[in-house]
Amino acid sequence: MTRSQGGSPQPPDRTAVVVGGGLAGITAALELADAGLRVTLAEARPRLGGLAFSFRRGDLTVDNGQHVFLRCCTAYQWFLDRIAARDLVTLQDRLDVPVVDAATGRTGRLSRAGLPVPLHLAASLARYPHLSLRERASVGRAALALRGLDLADPALDAVDFGSWLAGRGQSARTIEALWDLVGVATLNATAANSSLGLAAMVFKTGLLTDPGAADIGWASAPLGDLHDGRGRKALDAAGVRTLLRTRTSGIARSEDGGWQVSLETGPGRGEQLAADVVVLAVPQREAHALLPEGAVQHPEKLLQIGTAPILNVHVIYDRQVLRQPFLAALGSPVQWVFDRTESSGLTGGGQYVAVSQSAVEDEIDLPVAELRDRYLPELERVLPAARGAAVRDVFVTRERTATFAPTPGVGALRPGPVTRAPGLFLAGAWTATGWPATMESAVRSGLHASREALSALGLPADNRVLEAA
Ligand SMILES: Cc1cc2nc3c(=O)[nH]c(=O)nc-3n(C[C@H](O)[C@H](O)[C@H](O)COP(=O)(O)OP(=O)(O)OC[C@H]3O[C@@H](n4cnc5c(N)ncnc54)[C@H](O)[C@@H]3O)c2cc1C
């Protein structure tokens, strides 16, 4: 799938090494290979997909954590098309989120109508039972204020979203029942701990641009089938040499002005790869450790980017307890609950639900027994059908560094794709994409890095995806 420019042959001998086989690295590798480079992708783990992966547990295939995307995640959807995995996701025709208040048992819905922005959400908000009339009216005013914010204004990054909302008349209840309901899941932080710049980006893009922007999508197969299985197929077809279980231990300038990448391919075994360009698509701490001296101006900034955890509590019931693909909860520690029955391969009746808990710094290290005691009774409050159901299994997946923490000031710490070392580029959801740590940010970062790498080699890059985004 080499892009040919007006029929002229591509230079055959340009080489690239991409370090890290998460979504950022896969994207960069595909783009560089599509442009005609000889690409090696080195991933430390035995699989691709980075933070969005699956593993086997008995007969089940379990995702390390529930992942969703929105219709406005155009780069991630391009990626799904590029790896031929569109058939493995479901995307709502129209945003529709059931929201249960565990305290009252009432269910409201955040949904959209077929009207232009912002009227598309007005009817649902007007009927939203978890806020008073006055609170609902205040949401409209805050949304208008959000709409007026200039996302390019760096001053937004220094302000916390919670204070900004409070200053726009949002009560604690409105923040909990609306802004945090969406924001905690997308930013992995409460409004009080989120940069206004990132929060405004999420809410403006998702709710105040295109009417369909916030329609929710999710994998209908295990994440590993998409990012590892189909990702690997696409890389193979593009001619990328993919090395798994291969940790990169060093990146240094070679005498000819290119790069020398040191790989650990097994115990006591190594390989040196020469490359014209290197894309470092690993998390910020690993990037800090691998960056050659002087490659970024303030390397210490990478270590100042905080991280935030996500916890999933997986519960197998002996019967159906959740009748929709997912729901969100209020008045309970439970945040979001997803039906994982089909995608996990559970057979023999029963239902598998995953409770997805973002920004749970105080719970991430709790023992399973404690989490079980906390969440099973809460699930019975949120899902009445769970009250008479028998629990067949409970297990927990923890990602302590699931995302970077979107705290105020983080924008100034995130580097762009271009380093001061010619031919060395950075990618990863944590780099300066303007997005919070999401699959969308990861794919965008891979597109940015590969575009810059191609341009440094004097090769044309396909900008269409980024321009459309
Ligand atoms: C539980 C959970 C839930 C999430 N939910 C959502 C969601 O709903 N929606 C959403 O959009 N996003 C979600 N995210 C975030 C999303 O998964 C990440 O932002 C995205 O996958 C990051 O991709 P990446 O390529 O930037 O980094 P990573 O996935 O971290 O990939 C980096 C890769 O580099 C490899 N590596 C590191 N060091 C080396 C080395 N020295 N040599 C070789 N390889 C190395 C790692 O093994 C890893 O595979 C969630 C994350 C988690 C953990």
XYZ file of C-alpha atoms and ligand atoms in Angstrom:
522
model
C 0.000 0.000 0.000
C 2.855 2.356 -0.812
C 1.572 5.797 -1.746
C 2.953 6.572 -5.145
C 3.308 10.239 -6.017
C 2.493 10.718 -9.684
C 3.876 7.280 -10.455
C 7.401 8.150 -9.287
C 9.097 5.364 -7.358
C 9.514 5.805 -3.621
C 13.037 5.901 -2.175
C 13.589 2.251 -1.246
C 16.117 2.669 1.497
C 14.555 4.995 4.072
C 14.144 3.224 7.361
C 12.139 3.916 10.498
C 11.958 2.361 13.926
C 8.807 2.892 15.939
C 9.192 2.166 19.650
C 5.946 1.119 21.362
C 3.055 -0.841 19.894
C 0.135 1.007 21.451
C -2.320 2.826 19.197
C 0.110 5.734 18.723
C 2.914 3.437 17.628
C 0.739 1.276 15.366
C -0.600 4.411 13.689
C 2.872 5.874 13.127
C 4.206 2.555 11.804
C 1.326 2.197 9.342
C 1.659 5.756 8.087
C 5.407 5.500 7.600
C 5.090 2.139 5.847
C 2.293 3.473 3.651
C 4.658 6.263 2.608
C 7.226 3.740 1.467
C 9.618 3.479 4.426
C 10.998 0.210 5.706
C 9.535 0.152 9.203
C 10.306 -1.900 12.298
C 7.894 -1.676 15.224
C 9.353 -2.785 18.571
C 6.962 -3.559 21.412
C 8.102 -4.727 24.840
C 5.028 -6.828 25.614
C 3.893 -10.004 23.890
C 1.010 -8.154 22.195
C 0.056 -4.927 20.483
C -2.518 -2.439 21.741
C -0.737 -0.928 24.740
C -3.257 0.221 27.336
C -6.269 -1.067 25.389
C -5.928 -4.847 25.438
C -7.571 -8.150 26.368
C -6.491 -11.281 28.169
C -7.923 -14.751 28.735
C -9.470 -15.781 32.014
C -10.719 -19.336 31.727
C -13.251 -19.343 28.901
C -13.655 -15.579 28.944
C -11.827 -12.907 27.018
C -11.558 -9.914 29.311
C -10.730 -6.326 28.399
C -8.315 -4.659 30.822
C -10.845 -1.847 31.059
C -13.966 -0.741 29.253
C -13.128 1.589 26.376
C -15.587 3.841 24.573
C -15.189 6.440 21.865
C -17.424 9.183 20.534
C -18.486 9.866 16.970
C -16.293 12.988 17.103
C -13.243 10.721 17.539
C -12.571 10.864 13.822
C -8.909 9.834 13.959
C -9.698 6.708 15.986
C -12.424 5.792 13.497
C -9.977 6.325 10.638
C -7.674 3.931 12.522
C -10.451 1.349 12.802
C -10.944 1.588 9.044
C -7.208 1.424 8.402
C -6.870 -1.818 10.377
C -10.161 -3.132 8.915
C -11.856 -3.373 12.311
C -14.961 -1.256 11.792
C -17.050 -4.432 11.892
C -15.898 -5.035 15.475
C -17.400 -1.859 16.952
C -20.897 -0.595 17.624
C -21.703 3.103 17.295
C -25.018 4.444 18.540
C -27.309 5.979 15.917
C -28.077 8.642 18.475
C -26.585 9.480 21.848
C -28.624 7.779 24.546
C -27.318 7.262 28.079
C -29.609 5.924 30.804
C -28.700 7.580 34.103
C -29.972 5.868 37.268
C -30.066 7.655 40.608
C -29.412 4.915 43.171
C -30.907 7.038 45.935
C -34.328 7.457 44.274
C -34.306 4.569 41.809
C -35.302 7.006 39.049
C -33.830 6.689 35.586
C -33.292 9.712 33.367
C -31.729 9.827 29.936
C -29.109 11.979 28.325
C -30.028 11.707 24.688
C -30.165 13.790 21.563
C -32.928 14.742 19.207
C -32.587 15.302 15.475
C -32.195 19.054 15.888
C -29.290 21.408 15.287
C -26.770 22.195 18.034
C -27.465 23.111 20.824
C -31.174 22.289 20.563
C -30.292 18.616 19.971
C -29.766 18.200 23.723
C -32.325 20.706 24.976
C -35.314 18.348 25.119
C -33.384 15.694 27.012
C -32.016 18.246 29.441
C -35.465 19.709 29.988
C -36.694 16.264 31.045
C -33.581 15.257 33.004
C -35.066 14.254 36.367
C -31.867 14.425 38.405
C -31.688 18.227 38.403
C -34.165 20.874 39.511
C -35.711 23.220 36.969
C -33.390 25.966 38.117
C -30.336 23.727 37.790
C -31.373 22.652 34.301
C -31.714 26.285 33.244
C -28.266 27.026 34.657
C -26.759 24.238 32.530
C -27.921 25.983 29.367
C -26.194 29.193 30.455
C -22.942 27.386 31.291
C -23.056 25.566 27.951
C -23.364 28.887 26.155
C -20.382 30.220 28.115
C -18.416 27.079 27.198
C -19.273 27.599 23.578
C -17.736 31.048 23.736
C -14.365 29.800 24.999
C -11.447 29.890 22.602
C -9.783 26.471 22.809
C -6.565 27.945 21.439
C -6.265 30.250 24.455
C -3.460 28.791 26.628
C -4.834 30.646 29.673
C -7.665 28.071 29.854
C -5.150 25.418 30.854
C -4.282 27.197 34.109
C -7.891 27.306 35.354
C -9.689 24.377 36.981
C -12.996 23.353 35.437
C -14.756 22.981 38.800
C -14.160 26.614 39.802
C -15.136 27.756 36.336
C -18.416 25.824 36.547
C -19.133 27.126 40.054
C -18.512 30.640 38.745
C -21.143 29.956 36.044
C -23.800 29.110 38.633
C -23.411 25.317 38.583
C -24.452 23.772 41.910
C -22.551 20.868 43.462
C -25.451 18.629 42.399
C -25.316 19.873 38.786
C -21.610 19.196 38.662
C -22.097 15.688 40.085
C -25.193 14.722 38.106
C -24.156 16.148 34.776
C -20.685 17.608 34.261
C -18.787 14.999 36.280
C -20.974 12.173 35.004
C -19.508 12.798 31.552
C -16.251 14.484 32.560
C -14.929 11.858 34.978
C -15.368 9.157 32.339
C -13.750 11.150 29.542
C -11.077 13.092 31.433
C -10.377 10.578 34.242
C -10.669 13.390 36.805
C -13.393 15.358 38.515
C -14.099 18.894 37.340
C -12.165 20.234 40.330
C -9.058 18.370 39.174
C -9.394 19.080 35.460
C -7.878 21.764 33.321
C -10.564 24.012 31.851
C -8.730 23.775 28.540
C -9.106 19.990 28.315
C -12.632 19.963 29.751
C -13.772 22.681 27.348
C -12.242 20.716 24.497
C -14.202 17.579 25.469
C -17.529 19.292 26.100
C -17.325 21.706 23.170
C -16.300 19.029 20.694
C -18.634 16.372 22.051
C -21.719 18.387 22.809
C -21.560 21.705 21.026
C -20.255 21.104 17.509
C -21.969 18.465 15.392
C -25.286 17.059 16.684
C -23.981 13.489 16.425
C -20.571 14.222 17.937
C -21.301 12.578 21.298
C -22.898 9.385 19.987
C -21.114 6.626 21.860
C -19.163 3.768 20.313
C -17.611 0.667 21.868
C -15.923 -2.533 20.819
C -18.366 -5.368 20.275
C -15.438 -7.819 20.318
C -12.530 -8.024 22.747
C -10.194 -5.023 22.431
C -7.372 -7.435 21.620
C -9.212 -8.601 18.496
C -9.114 -5.017 17.252
C -5.836 -3.511 18.374
C -3.704 -6.645 18.499
C -5.356 -9.010 15.993
C -6.482 -6.644 13.253
C -3.697 -4.186 14.065
C -1.074 -6.864 13.490
C -2.719 -7.974 10.243
C -2.666 -4.423 8.920
C 0.986 -3.972 9.913
C 1.955 -7.245 8.242
C 0.080 -6.280 5.088
C 1.835 -2.892 5.067
C 5.195 -4.632 5.267
C 6.033 -3.525 8.812
C 8.404 -5.832 10.692
C 6.773 -6.183 14.104
C 8.919 -7.358 16.995
C 7.028 -8.343 20.140
C 8.681 -9.011 23.525
C 11.282 -6.547 22.353
C 12.201 -3.769 24.754
C 14.060 -0.784 23.463
C 16.895 0.020 25.838
C 18.640 2.881 24.089
C 18.455 5.369 21.234
C 21.664 7.017 20.117
C 23.001 8.988 17.172
C 24.954 6.880 14.745
C 28.112 8.074 13.042
C 26.365 8.590 9.708
C 23.934 11.045 11.308
C 21.074 8.561 11.555
C 19.907 6.646 14.632
C 20.979 3.481 16.343
C 18.233 1.761 18.330
C 19.235 -0.886 20.886
C 16.719 -3.673 21.326
C 16.544 -6.415 23.941
C 15.068 -9.308 22.021
C 15.329 -11.904 24.795
C 17.339 -12.781 27.871
C 20.913 -11.775 27.072
C 20.026 -11.240 23.417
C 20.013 -7.941 21.623
C 19.833 -6.316 18.248
C 20.986 -2.938 16.973
C 18.821 -1.295 14.357
C 19.884 1.593 12.184
C 17.160 4.044 11.238
C 16.747 7.343 9.430
C 13.856 8.258 11.716
C 12.688 7.025 15.104
C 9.222 7.534 16.557
C 9.205 7.094 20.311
C 5.606 6.099 21.125
C 5.926 5.012 24.758
C 4.458 6.516 27.952
C 6.041 9.695 29.256
C 8.250 8.087 31.898
C 9.677 5.573 29.452
C 10.148 8.357 26.898
C 12.049 10.377 29.479
C 14.350 7.424 30.123
C 15.003 6.798 26.422
C 15.350 10.338 25.075
C 18.968 11.171 24.278
C 20.376 14.136 26.161
C 19.316 17.474 24.732
C 16.538 15.952 22.611
C 13.884 17.963 24.456
C 14.500 21.279 26.120
C 13.000 20.502 29.521
C 12.946 16.719 29.920
C 11.960 17.086 33.582
C 8.549 18.318 32.415
C 7.749 14.810 31.192
C 8.112 13.532 34.744
C 5.848 16.294 36.035
C 2.921 14.965 34.003
C 0.869 13.097 36.590
C -1.034 9.871 36.027
C -4.538 8.755 36.995
C -5.907 5.244 37.599
C -8.931 3.356 36.247
C -10.419 0.343 37.976
C -12.851 -2.192 36.504
C -14.861 -4.536 38.704
C -16.048 -7.487 36.614
C -19.088 -9.396 37.851
C -20.653 -12.523 36.359
C -24.301 -13.030 37.342
C -26.386 -16.133 36.780
C -29.000 -14.109 34.898
C -29.548 -10.899 33.022
C -29.400 -7.881 35.329
C -28.742 -5.068 32.818
C -31.071 -4.741 29.853
C -29.164 -2.097 27.906
C -25.570 -1.999 26.643
C -24.568 0.325 29.482
C -25.797 2.827 32.032
C -24.394 5.538 34.259
C -25.174 5.842 37.962
C -25.602 8.681 40.441
C -25.797 8.624 44.224
C -23.561 5.565 44.335
C -19.850 4.839 44.066
C -20.771 2.983 40.865
C -19.997 5.202 37.875
C -20.703 3.301 34.640
C -21.822 -0.299 34.078
C -21.349 -2.107 30.750
C -22.707 -5.398 29.462
C -19.695 -7.485 28.439
C -21.530 -10.800 27.952
C -21.274 -11.205 24.214
C -17.881 -9.644 23.633
C -16.278 -11.773 26.352
C -17.659 -14.999 24.918
C -19.647 -15.872 28.058
C -21.929 -18.794 27.311
C -24.368 -20.886 29.287
C -26.708 -18.086 30.337
C -25.941 -15.415 32.840
C -24.573 -11.955 32.283
C -21.136 -10.386 32.595
C -21.087 -6.723 33.592
C -18.036 -4.505 34.002
C -18.203 -1.596 36.420
C -15.882 1.063 35.053
C -14.480 3.377 37.701
C -12.416 6.368 36.652
C -10.273 8.662 38.815
C -10.423 6.253 41.769
C -7.112 7.131 43.413
C -8.433 5.997 46.817
C -9.680 2.604 45.574
C -7.114 1.456 43.064
C -5.129 -0.607 45.594
C -8.015 -2.016 47.648
C -8.111 -5.811 47.933
C -10.619 -7.625 45.722
C -12.641 -8.736 48.781
C -13.108 -5.134 49.853
C -14.079 -4.016 46.373
C -16.509 -6.918 46.173
C -18.117 -5.911 49.487
C -18.379 -2.345 48.303
C -19.642 -2.865 44.771
C -21.983 -5.861 44.889
C -24.522 -4.154 47.206
C -24.190 -0.970 45.152
C -24.923 -2.873 41.964
C -28.103 -4.153 43.617
C -29.128 -0.556 44.264
C -28.403 0.488 40.697
C -29.684 -2.663 38.974
C -32.792 -3.936 40.760
C -32.646 -7.209 38.785
C -29.324 -7.986 40.488
C -31.076 -8.291 43.851
C -32.193 -11.861 43.386
C -29.317 -12.922 41.167
C -26.479 -15.212 42.182
C -22.949 -13.946 41.622
C -20.801 -16.535 39.870
C -17.530 -14.629 39.806
C -16.022 -11.271 40.678
C -12.610 -10.096 39.579
C -10.846 -6.793 39.230
C -8.561 -5.170 36.676
C -6.467 -2.209 37.766
C -4.582 0.248 35.606
C -2.680 2.539 37.944
C -1.361 4.726 35.157
C -4.344 4.482 32.824
C -4.099 8.083 31.650
C -2.141 11.211 32.293
C -3.820 13.378 34.927
C -5.580 16.273 33.168
C -4.759 18.711 35.969
C -4.619 22.446 35.380
C -1.225 23.316 33.924
C -0.700 19.946 32.207
C -0.940 21.560 28.768
C 2.367 23.340 29.323
C 4.062 20.032 30.114
C 2.979 18.076 27.031
C 5.572 18.152 24.232
C 4.731 18.167 20.540
C 5.960 15.483 18.124
C 9.132 17.276 17.033
C 12.203 17.012 19.251
C 15.428 19.013 19.047
C 17.160 15.899 17.729
C 16.578 15.747 13.959
C 14.904 12.504 12.952
C 13.567 11.689 16.438
C 9.845 12.166 17.062
C 7.476 11.704 19.978
C 4.023 10.144 19.959
C 1.596 8.950 22.626
C -1.756 10.004 23.991
C 0.117 12.148 26.520
C 1.797 14.371 23.903
C 0.349 17.734 22.866
C -2.667 16.738 20.813
C -5.152 18.996 22.595
C -7.099 15.875 23.629
C -7.214 14.133 26.994
C -5.561 10.705 27.223
C -7.790 8.765 24.867
C -7.508 6.415 21.932
C -8.269 9.461 19.775
C -5.305 11.320 21.241
C -3.044 8.301 20.719
C -3.985 7.944 17.048
C -3.693 11.681 16.450
C -0.270 11.713 18.038
C 0.849 8.884 15.749
C -0.437 10.805 12.734
C 1.316 13.990 13.865
C 4.608 12.216 14.502
C 4.599 10.339 11.192
C 3.670 13.489 9.287
C 6.613 15.329 10.842
C 8.943 12.388 10.212
C 7.972 12.235 6.543
C 8.338 15.939 6.142
C 11.822 15.775 7.722
C 12.745 13.200 5.081
C 11.327 15.415 2.361
C 8.540 12.943 1.660
C 4.909 13.902 1.198
C 2.575 13.047 4.065
C -1.107 12.331 3.796
C -2.683 15.090 5.858
C -6.272 14.250 5.063
C -7.152 12.576 8.339
C -5.697 15.317 10.499
C -7.198 18.024 8.329
C -10.610 16.377 8.502
C -10.192 16.051 12.270
C -8.666 0.952 31.907
C -8.570 1.990 30.831
C -9.713 2.543 30.305
C -9.624 3.492 29.300
N -10.765 3.963 28.742
C -10.690 4.710 27.632
C -11.858 5.039 26.921
O -12.968 4.688 27.311
N -11.733 5.763 25.792
C -10.512 6.164 25.308
O -10.472 6.772 24.242
N -9.377 5.883 25.976
C -9.433 5.168 27.121
N -8.298 4.836 27.791
C -7.025 5.446 27.366
C -6.413 4.771 26.139
O -6.362 3.373 26.329
C -4.986 5.297 25.969
O -4.984 6.710 25.949
C -4.334 4.833 24.689
O -4.539 3.462 24.466
C -2.831 5.145 24.782
O -2.166 4.702 23.637
P -0.642 5.042 23.415
O -0.213 4.349 22.185
O -0.429 6.501 23.501
O 0.142 4.466 24.697
P 0.242 2.995 25.303
O -1.033 2.284 25.078
O 0.738 3.177 26.688
O 1.348 2.265 24.431
C 2.724 2.382 24.688
C 3.386 1.058 24.366
O 4.795 1.210 24.525
C 5.303 -0.011 25.041
N 6.616 0.271 25.630
C 6.888 0.984 26.746
N 8.213 1.038 26.944
C 8.788 0.354 25.923
C 10.142 0.064 25.561
N 11.177 0.498 26.273
N 10.360 -0.662 24.446
C 9.325 -1.102 23.689
N 8.030 -0.864 23.987
C 7.775 -0.141 25.085
C 4.244 -0.435 26.046
O 4.353 -1.817 26.338
C 2.972 -0.074 25.306
O 2.488 -1.154 24.536
C -8.353 3.933 28.831
C -7.197 3.384 29.386
C -7.293 2.419 30.357
C -6.029 1.824 30.894
